Coordinates of C-alpha atoms and ligand atoms in Angstrom, one line a residue:
M16 CA 112.9 93.5 142.3
F17 CA 113.1 97.0 141.1
D18 CA 112.4 99.5 143.9
Y19 CA 110.3 102.1 142.1
Q20 CA 109.3 104.3 145.0
S21 CA 112.8 104.8 146.3
H22 CA 113.7 106.5 143.0
F23 CA 110.8 108.9 143.3
Q24 CA 111.9 109.6 146.9
T25 CA 115.5 110.2 145.9
A26 CA 114.4 112.6 143.2
V27 CA 112.4 114.6 145.7
E28 CA 115.2 114.5 148.3
A29 CA 117.6 116.0 145.7
L30 CA 115.4 119.0 145.5
K31 CA 115.2 119.3 149.2
T32 CA 119.0 119.2 149.5
E33 CA 119.2 122.0 146.9
R34 CA 116.5 124.0 148.7
R35 CA 114.3 123.8 145.6
Y36 CA 111.5 121.7 147.0
R37 CA 108.2 123.5 146.6
V38 CA 105.5 123.8 149.1
F39 CA 102.1 125.0 148.0
A40 CA 100.0 127.3 150.1
D41 CA 96.5 126.2 150.7
L42 CA 94.5 129.4 150.0
E43 CA 90.9 130.2 149.7
R44 CA 90.2 133.5 147.9
Q45 CA 87.0 135.2 148.6
V46 CA 85.0 137.2 146.1
G47 CA 84.8 140.9 147.1
R48 CA 87.8 140.8 149.5
F49 CA 90.6 140.8 146.9
P50 CA 93.6 140.5 147.7
R51 CA 92.6 138.9 151.0
A52 CA 92.3 135.1 151.4
I53 CA 92.1 132.4 154.0
Y54 CA 95.3 130.4 154.5
R55 CA 95.2 126.9 156.0
R56 CA 98.0 124.9 157.5
E57 CA 98.0 122.0 159.9
G58 CA 94.4 122.5 160.8
E59 CA 94.8 126.2 161.5
E60 CA 93.1 129.0 159.5
R61 CA 94.1 132.6 159.1
D62 CA 93.4 135.6 157.1
I63 CA 96.3 136.8 154.9
T64 CA 97.0 139.2 152.1
I65 CA 98.2 137.8 148.7
W66 CA 101.0 139.9 147.2
C67 CA 102.1 137.6 144.4
S68 CA 99.0 136.9 142.4
N69 CA 99.0 136.9 138.6
D70 CA 95.3 137.8 138.7
Y71 CA 96.9 141.2 138.2
L72 CA 93.7 143.3 138.0
G73 CA 91.5 141.2 140.2
M74 CA 89.3 140.4 137.2
G75 CA 88.9 136.8 138.4
Q76 CA 86.4 138.2 140.9
H77 CA 84.9 140.9 138.7
E78 CA 81.1 140.8 138.8
K79 CA 80.8 140.7 135.0
V80 CA 83.3 137.8 134.7
V81 CA 81.8 135.7 137.5
S82 CA 78.3 136.2 136.4
A83 CA 79.1 135.3 132.8
L84 CA 80.7 132.1 134.1
Q85 CA 77.7 131.3 136.3
E86 CA 75.0 132.3 133.7
T87 CA 76.6 130.4 130.9
A88 CA 77.3 127.2 132.9
G89 CA 73.7 127.4 134.1
R90 CA 72.5 127.5 130.5
M91 CA 75.1 125.4 128.7
G92 CA 76.5 123.1 131.3
A93 CA 79.9 122.7 132.9
G94 CA 82.1 121.0 130.3
A95 CA 82.6 121.4 126.6
G96 CA 81.8 117.8 125.9
G97 CA 84.4 117.1 123.4
T98 CA 87.4 118.2 121.4
R99 CA 87.0 121.1 119.0
N100 CA 86.4 118.6 116.2
I101 CA 84.0 116.4 118.1
S102 CA 81.2 118.7 119.2
G103 CA 83.3 120.8 121.6
T104 CA 83.2 124.0 119.5
N105 CA 80.6 125.9 121.6
R106 CA 79.2 129.3 120.7
P107 CA 81.0 131.3 123.5
L108 CA 84.3 129.9 122.3
V109 CA 83.6 131.0 118.7
E110 CA 82.8 134.5 120.1
L111 CA 85.9 134.5 122.2
E112 CA 88.2 133.8 119.2
G113 CA 86.5 136.7 117.4
E114 CA 87.1 139.0 120.3
L115 CA 90.8 138.0 120.5
A116 CA 91.4 138.5 116.8
D117 CA 89.8 141.9 117.1
L118 CA 91.8 142.7 120.3
H119 CA 95.2 142.2 118.5
G120 CA 94.1 143.5 115.1
K121 CA 94.7 140.1 113.5
Q122 CA 92.7 138.1 111.0
A123 CA 92.2 135.1 113.3
A124 CA 92.7 133.6 116.7
L125 CA 92.9 130.1 118.1
V126 CA 92.2 129.3 121.8
F127 CA 94.0 126.5 123.7
T128 CA 93.4 125.1 127.2
S129 CA 96.3 127.2 128.6
G130 CA 98.9 129.7 127.7
F131 CA 101.5 126.9 128.2
V132 CA 99.8 124.7 125.6
S133 CA 99.4 127.6 123.2
N134 CA 103.2 128.2 123.3
E135 CA 104.2 124.6 123.2
A136 CA 101.8 123.8 120.4
G137 CA 102.0 127.1 118.6
I138 CA 105.8 127.4 118.3
S139 CA 106.4 123.7 117.6
T140 CA 103.7 123.5 114.9
I141 CA 104.7 126.7 113.1
A142 CA 108.4 125.7 113.1
R143 CA 107.6 122.1 111.9
L144 CA 105.5 123.4 109.0
L145 CA 108.4 125.4 107.7
P146 CA 111.2 123.7 105.8
D147 CA 114.5 123.6 107.8
C148 CA 113.3 126.3 110.1
L149 CA 115.8 128.0 112.4
I150 CA 114.3 129.1 115.7
L151 CA 115.9 132.1 117.3
S152 CA 114.9 132.1 121.0
D153 CA 115.5 134.8 123.6
Q154 CA 117.7 133.4 126.5
L155 CA 115.1 134.3 129.1
N156 CA 112.0 132.8 127.4
H157 CA 109.4 131.1 129.5
A158 CA 109.5 127.3 130.0
S159 CA 106.4 126.9 127.8
M160 CA 108.2 128.5 124.8
I161 CA 111.3 126.4 125.5
E162 CA 109.1 123.3 125.3
G163 CA 107.7 124.6 122.0
V164 CA 111.2 125.1 120.6
R165 CA 112.2 121.6 121.8
R166 CA 109.2 119.9 120.4
A167 CA 109.7 121.6 117.0
G168 CA 112.8 119.4 116.7
T169 CA 114.3 121.9 114.2
H170 CA 117.6 123.8 114.6
K171 CA 117.6 126.5 117.3
Q172 CA 119.8 129.2 118.5
I173 CA 119.6 131.2 121.7
W174 CA 120.2 134.9 121.6
R175 CA 121.4 136.8 124.6
H176 CA 118.4 138.4 126.4
N177 CA 117.2 141.5 124.6
D178 CA 120.5 141.7 122.7
L179 CA 119.8 143.1 119.3
D180 CA 123.4 142.8 118.1
H181 CA 123.5 139.2 118.9
L182 CA 120.2 138.5 117.3
E183 CA 121.3 140.4 114.1
E184 CA 124.5 138.3 114.0
L185 CA 122.6 135.1 114.1
L186 CA 120.0 136.3 111.5
K187 CA 122.8 137.4 109.2
A188 CA 124.7 134.1 109.5
A189 CA 121.5 132.1 108.7
G190 CA 121.1 133.9 105.4
P191 CA 118.0 135.5 103.8
D192 CA 116.6 132.3 102.2
R193 CA 116.3 130.2 105.2
A194 CA 113.0 130.1 107.2
K195 CA 113.6 131.8 110.5
L196 CA 111.3 132.2 113.5
I197 CA 112.2 134.7 116.2
V198 CA 110.4 133.9 119.5
F199 CA 110.4 136.3 122.5
E200 CA 108.3 137.9 125.2
S201 CA 107.1 141.5 125.5
V202 CA 107.2 141.7 129.4
Y203 CA 109.6 139.3 131.0
S204 CA 107.8 138.2 134.1
M205 CA 110.6 137.8 136.6
D206 CA 112.5 141.0 136.0
G207 CA 109.7 143.2 134.6
D208 CA 111.8 144.4 131.7
I209 CA 110.4 144.9 128.2
A210 CA 111.8 143.6 124.8
P211 CA 112.8 146.2 122.1
I212 CA 109.9 145.0 120.0
E213 CA 110.0 147.5 117.2
K214 CA 113.7 147.0 116.6
I215 CA 113.3 143.2 116.6
A216 CA 110.5 143.6 114.0
D217 CA 112.9 145.8 112.0
L218 CA 115.6 143.1 112.1
A219 CA 113.0 140.5 111.1
D220 CA 112.0 142.5 108.1
R221 CA 115.6 143.1 107.1
Y222 CA 116.6 139.4 107.3
G223 CA 113.3 137.9 106.3
A224 CA 112.3 136.2 109.6
M225 CA 108.9 135.6 111.2
T226 CA 108.1 136.9 114.6
Y227 CA 106.3 135.3 117.5
I228 CA 105.7 137.2 120.7
D229 CA 104.4 136.1 124.2
E230 CA 102.4 138.9 125.7
V231 CA 101.2 136.8 128.6
H232 CA 102.3 139.4 131.2
A233 CA 101.0 142.4 129.2
V234 CA 97.6 141.5 127.9
G235 CA 94.8 143.3 129.7
M236 CA 97.3 145.7 131.3
Y237 CA 99.0 147.7 128.5
G238 CA 97.7 149.6 125.5
P239 CA 94.5 151.6 125.2
R240 CA 92.3 148.5 124.8
G241 CA 94.5 146.1 126.9
A242 CA 96.0 144.3 123.9
G243 CA 99.5 144.5 125.4
I244 CA 102.9 146.2 124.8
C245 CA 102.6 145.8 121.0
E246 CA 99.4 147.8 121.1
R247 CA 100.9 150.4 123.5
D248 CA 103.9 150.9 121.2
G249 CA 101.8 150.8 118.0
V250 CA 103.5 147.7 116.5
M251 CA 100.9 145.0 116.6
D252 CA 100.9 144.8 112.8
R253 CA 104.7 144.3 112.8
I254 CA 104.5 141.0 114.7
D255 CA 103.3 137.8 112.9
V256 CA 102.0 135.9 115.9
I257 CA 100.8 137.4 119.2
E258 CA 100.3 134.9 122.0
G259 CA 98.6 135.5 125.2
T260 CA 96.8 134.0 128.2
L261 CA 93.3 134.3 129.6
A262 CA 94.6 133.2 133.0
K263 CA 96.5 136.2 134.3
A264 CA 95.1 139.8 133.9
F265 CA 91.9 138.4 132.3
G266 CA 91.4 136.3 135.4
T267 CA 90.1 133.1 133.9
L268 CA 91.8 130.2 132.1
G269 CA 93.1 129.4 128.6
G270 CA 95.6 130.6 126.2
Y271 CA 95.7 131.7 122.5
I272 CA 97.6 132.7 119.5
T273 CA 96.5 135.3 116.9
G274 CA 97.8 136.0 113.4
K275 CA 97.0 135.7 109.7
S276 CA 94.2 133.3 108.8
A277 CA 96.4 130.8 106.9
L278 CA 98.8 130.4 109.8
I279 CA 96.1 130.0 112.4
D280 CA 94.3 127.5 110.1
A281 CA 97.5 125.5 109.8
V282 CA 98.1 125.4 113.5
R283 CA 94.4 124.4 114.0
S284 CA 94.8 121.6 111.6
Y285 CA 98.3 120.2 112.6
A286 CA 98.9 120.8 116.3
P287 CA 98.3 117.7 118.4
G288 CA 98.1 119.9 121.6
F289 CA 95.1 121.6 120.0
I290 CA 93.4 118.7 118.2
F291 CA 93.5 115.9 120.8
T292 CA 92.2 117.6 123.9
T293 CA 88.8 118.7 125.1
A294 CA 87.8 122.3 124.3
L295 CA 87.6 125.1 126.9
P296 CA 84.2 124.9 128.6
P297 CA 81.5 127.4 127.5
G298 CA 81.3 129.1 130.9
L299 CA 85.0 129.9 130.9
A300 CA 85.0 131.1 127.3
A301 CA 82.1 133.5 128.2
A302 CA 83.9 134.6 131.3
A303 CA 87.1 135.3 129.4
C304 CA 85.1 137.2 126.8
A305 CA 83.4 139.3 129.4
S306 CA 86.8 140.2 130.9
I307 CA 88.4 141.1 127.6
R308 CA 85.3 143.2 126.6
H309 CA 85.4 145.0 129.9
L310 CA 89.1 145.8 129.7
K311 CA 88.8 146.9 126.1
Q312 CA 86.7 149.9 127.1
S313 CA 87.9 150.5 130.7
S314 CA 91.3 151.8 131.5
S315 CA 90.7 152.5 135.2
E316 CA 92.0 149.1 136.3
R317 CA 95.2 149.5 134.3
E318 CA 95.8 153.0 135.6
A319 CA 95.2 152.0 139.2
Q320 CA 97.5 149.0 138.9
Q321 CA 100.3 151.2 137.5
R322 CA 99.8 153.7 140.3
Q323 CA 99.9 151.1 143.0
A324 CA 103.0 149.5 141.5
A325 CA 104.7 152.9 141.3
V326 CA 103.9 153.7 144.9
T327 CA 105.1 150.2 146.0
K328 CA 108.5 150.8 144.2
E329 CA 108.8 154.3 145.7
K330 CA 108.2 153.0 149.2
L331 CA 110.6 150.1 148.8
R332 CA 113.3 152.6 147.7
E333 CA 112.6 154.9 150.6
A334 CA 113.0 152.0 153.0
G335 CA 116.3 150.9 151.4
L336 CA 115.0 147.5 150.3
P337 CA 116.8 146.1 147.3
L338 CA 114.3 146.7 144.6
M339 CA 115.4 145.3 141.2
P340 CA 114.9 147.6 138.2
S341 CA 111.6 147.0 136.5
D342 CA 109.8 149.0 133.8
T343 CA 106.5 147.4 134.5
H344 CA 103.9 146.4 137.2
I345 CA 106.2 143.6 138.3
V346 CA 108.1 144.5 141.5
P347 CA 111.1 142.2 142.2
V348 CA 113.0 142.5 145.5
L349 CA 116.4 140.8 145.4
V350 CA 117.4 138.3 148.1
G351 CA 120.2 136.4 146.3
D352 CA 120.1 133.1 148.2
P353 CA 117.5 130.3 148.0
E354 CA 117.4 129.5 151.7
V355 CA 117.1 133.1 152.8
C356 CA 114.5 133.7 150.2
K357 CA 112.4 130.9 151.5
A358 CA 113.0 132.0 155.1
A359 CA 111.9 135.6 154.2
S360 CA 108.8 134.3 152.5
D361 CA 108.0 132.0 155.5
R362 CA 108.4 134.8 158.0
L363 CA 106.3 137.2 156.0
L364 CA 103.5 134.7 156.0
D365 CA 103.8 133.4 159.6
K366 CA 104.5 136.6 161.3
H367 CA 102.8 139.2 159.1
G368 CA 100.1 137.4 157.2
I369 CA 101.6 138.4 153.9
Y370 CA 102.0 135.8 151.2
I371 CA 104.8 136.3 148.7
Q372 CA 106.0 133.1 147.0
P373 CA 109.9 132.8 147.0
I374 CA 111.2 132.7 143.4
N375 CA 114.2 130.4 143.2
Y376 CA 116.2 128.5 140.6
P377 CA 115.3 127.3 137.9
T378 CA 112.7 130.0 137.5
V379 CA 115.5 132.6 137.9
P380 CA 119.3 132.2 137.7
R381 CA 121.0 131.1 140.9
G382 CA 122.2 134.1 143.0
T383 CA 119.2 136.2 141.9
E384 CA 116.6 134.6 144.1
R385 CA 113.9 137.1 144.9
L386 CA 110.5 138.0 146.2
R387 CA 108.3 138.9 143.2
I388 CA 105.6 141.4 144.3
T389 CA 102.6 142.1 142.1
P390 CA 100.6 145.1 143.3
S391 CA 97.0 145.3 141.9
P392 CA 94.4 148.1 141.9
F393 CA 93.2 146.6 145.2
H394 CA 96.5 146.8 147.1
D395 CA 95.7 150.2 148.5
D396 CA 98.2 152.6 150.1
A397 CA 97.4 151.2 153.6
L398 CA 98.2 147.6 152.5
I399 CA 101.4 148.9 150.8
G400 CA 102.4 150.5 154.2
E401 CA 101.9 147.2 155.9
L402 CA 103.9 145.4 153.3
I403 CA 106.9 147.8 153.7
G404 CA 106.8 147.5 157.5
A405 CA 106.7 143.7 157.2
L406 CA 109.6 143.6 154.7
V407 CA 111.8 145.9 156.8
E408 CA 111.1 143.7 159.9
T409 CA 111.9 140.6 158.0
W410 CA 115.1 142.0 156.5
Q411 CA 116.3 143.0 160.0
A412 CA 115.3 139.7 161.6
L413 CA 117.2 137.7 158.9
D414 CA 120.1 140.1 159.0
L415 CA 119.7 141.1 155.3
P416 CA 121.4 144.4 154.4
L417 CA 119.2 147.5 154.1
E418 CA 120.7 150.1 151.8
G419 CA 119.3 153.4 152.8
P420 CA 117.1 155.3 150.4
T421 CA 118.0 154.7 146.8
T422 CA 117.0 156.2 143.5
T423 CA 116.1 154.7 140.1
E424 CA 119.7 155.4 139.1
H425 CA 121.0 153.3 142.0
V426 CA 118.7 150.5 141.1
N427 CA 119.8 150.6 137.4
R428 CA 123.4 150.8 138.4
R429 CA 123.0 147.7 140.6
A430 CA 121.5 145.9 137.6
E431 CA 124.5 146.7 135.5
L432 CA 126.9 145.5 138.1
F433 CA 124.9 142.4 138.5
A434 CA 124.8 141.7 134.7
A435 CA 128.5 142.4 134.5
S436 CA 129.2 139.8 137.2
G437 CA 127.2 137.3 135.2
G438 CA 124.3 137.3 137.6
Ligands
PLP20 C1 102.3 131.9 132.9 C2 103.0 132.0 131.6 C3 102.6 131.3 130.4 C4 101.6 130.2 130.5 O1 100.3 130.7 130.6 P1 99.2 129.8 131.4 O2 97.9 130.3 130.8 O3 99.4 130.1 132.8 O4 99.4 128.4 131.0 C5 103.2 131.5 129.2 N1 104.2 132.4 129.1 C6 104.6 133.1 130.2 C7 105.7 134.1 130.0 C8 104.1 132.9 131.4 O5 104.5 133.6 132.5

């Protein structure tokens, strides 16, 4: 008879052989002690510092956010009780969509149960509703966008990452009459670089394409009201669809798209990933709303995050650690080998109580394995000092090269060489 279990085992063994098998850290975050947490393994407990959280601003523990969740759940219950269509459209969710449309300066917003679902459902539905739509997708787009492009089932072309000439070539070849959807991100989360948004919008106008941007790693953190890079650069109205998450800087859960009313209404009406699933619970919607409202009028979190990220980068450079170039709050340190990357991460945790998840293929290209560090307003200068000491010790223990102090120029030069070598 067919041996089902051995097939699952073989599949997992293949990942282990390739050093891509993932182990999750059992963490217990504690309100008020961000970024500290309790880490448990094999019956042992210890206090550690998280340096790789996407709760970028610590909003998941913010008093306003936690109390909105508690108060609303106490009043309205834990779950939504149905899909949006079948009694799941609860009042806080309606308010949240109003808040999001306002945040991005759009006519309407639609909330999904995650950012992943919003991309998968949003991109695929928009493209399927257009006749013979050609999707033009940036090479480094997130897995959720790739799923959206796949599910659309329409023709697609991949443009080289942030390469405007390549994008223009493809737009030109498609011709002005064909429906075209350009999908890309504002902040690319593994490298911390930023798309040339305004120039992409110019090309879209010139060749008659629609634009869809993922601002997941920017919402809450950039722009005067935390609407993202498009707001910072004054180009929100140049982009047709702005997508974001409630789960990273906003510290809760859920995803969304914003845009013109007709488009949002169409996705609401046609996307299975929106229609056939239970709505976000009222407590979460209220918590997300509280977080967005707070970050709309408070910039101190954003400023502190930028400061701590800049200090971390500066100290890494001074210590000669191989900082990769980044224009944002994301601080990637190159290791370049999956096993060594895992070993570095293990040593940081075991010896130094510092948790930084190794980032390996397929999340990043092979040979560019890295530690991705995300300083928050709560990673103070003392914690940064500890981090640098632990990294230097780890680099020496694993016989990884230290470079001596580098400058931004050095870092950018390395990036060029790296790109040229196909890295
Ligand atoms: C995390 C992520 C998503 C998915 O958002 P979730 O709310 O976590 O599902 C989408 N796009 C990018 C670029 C991401 O990094």
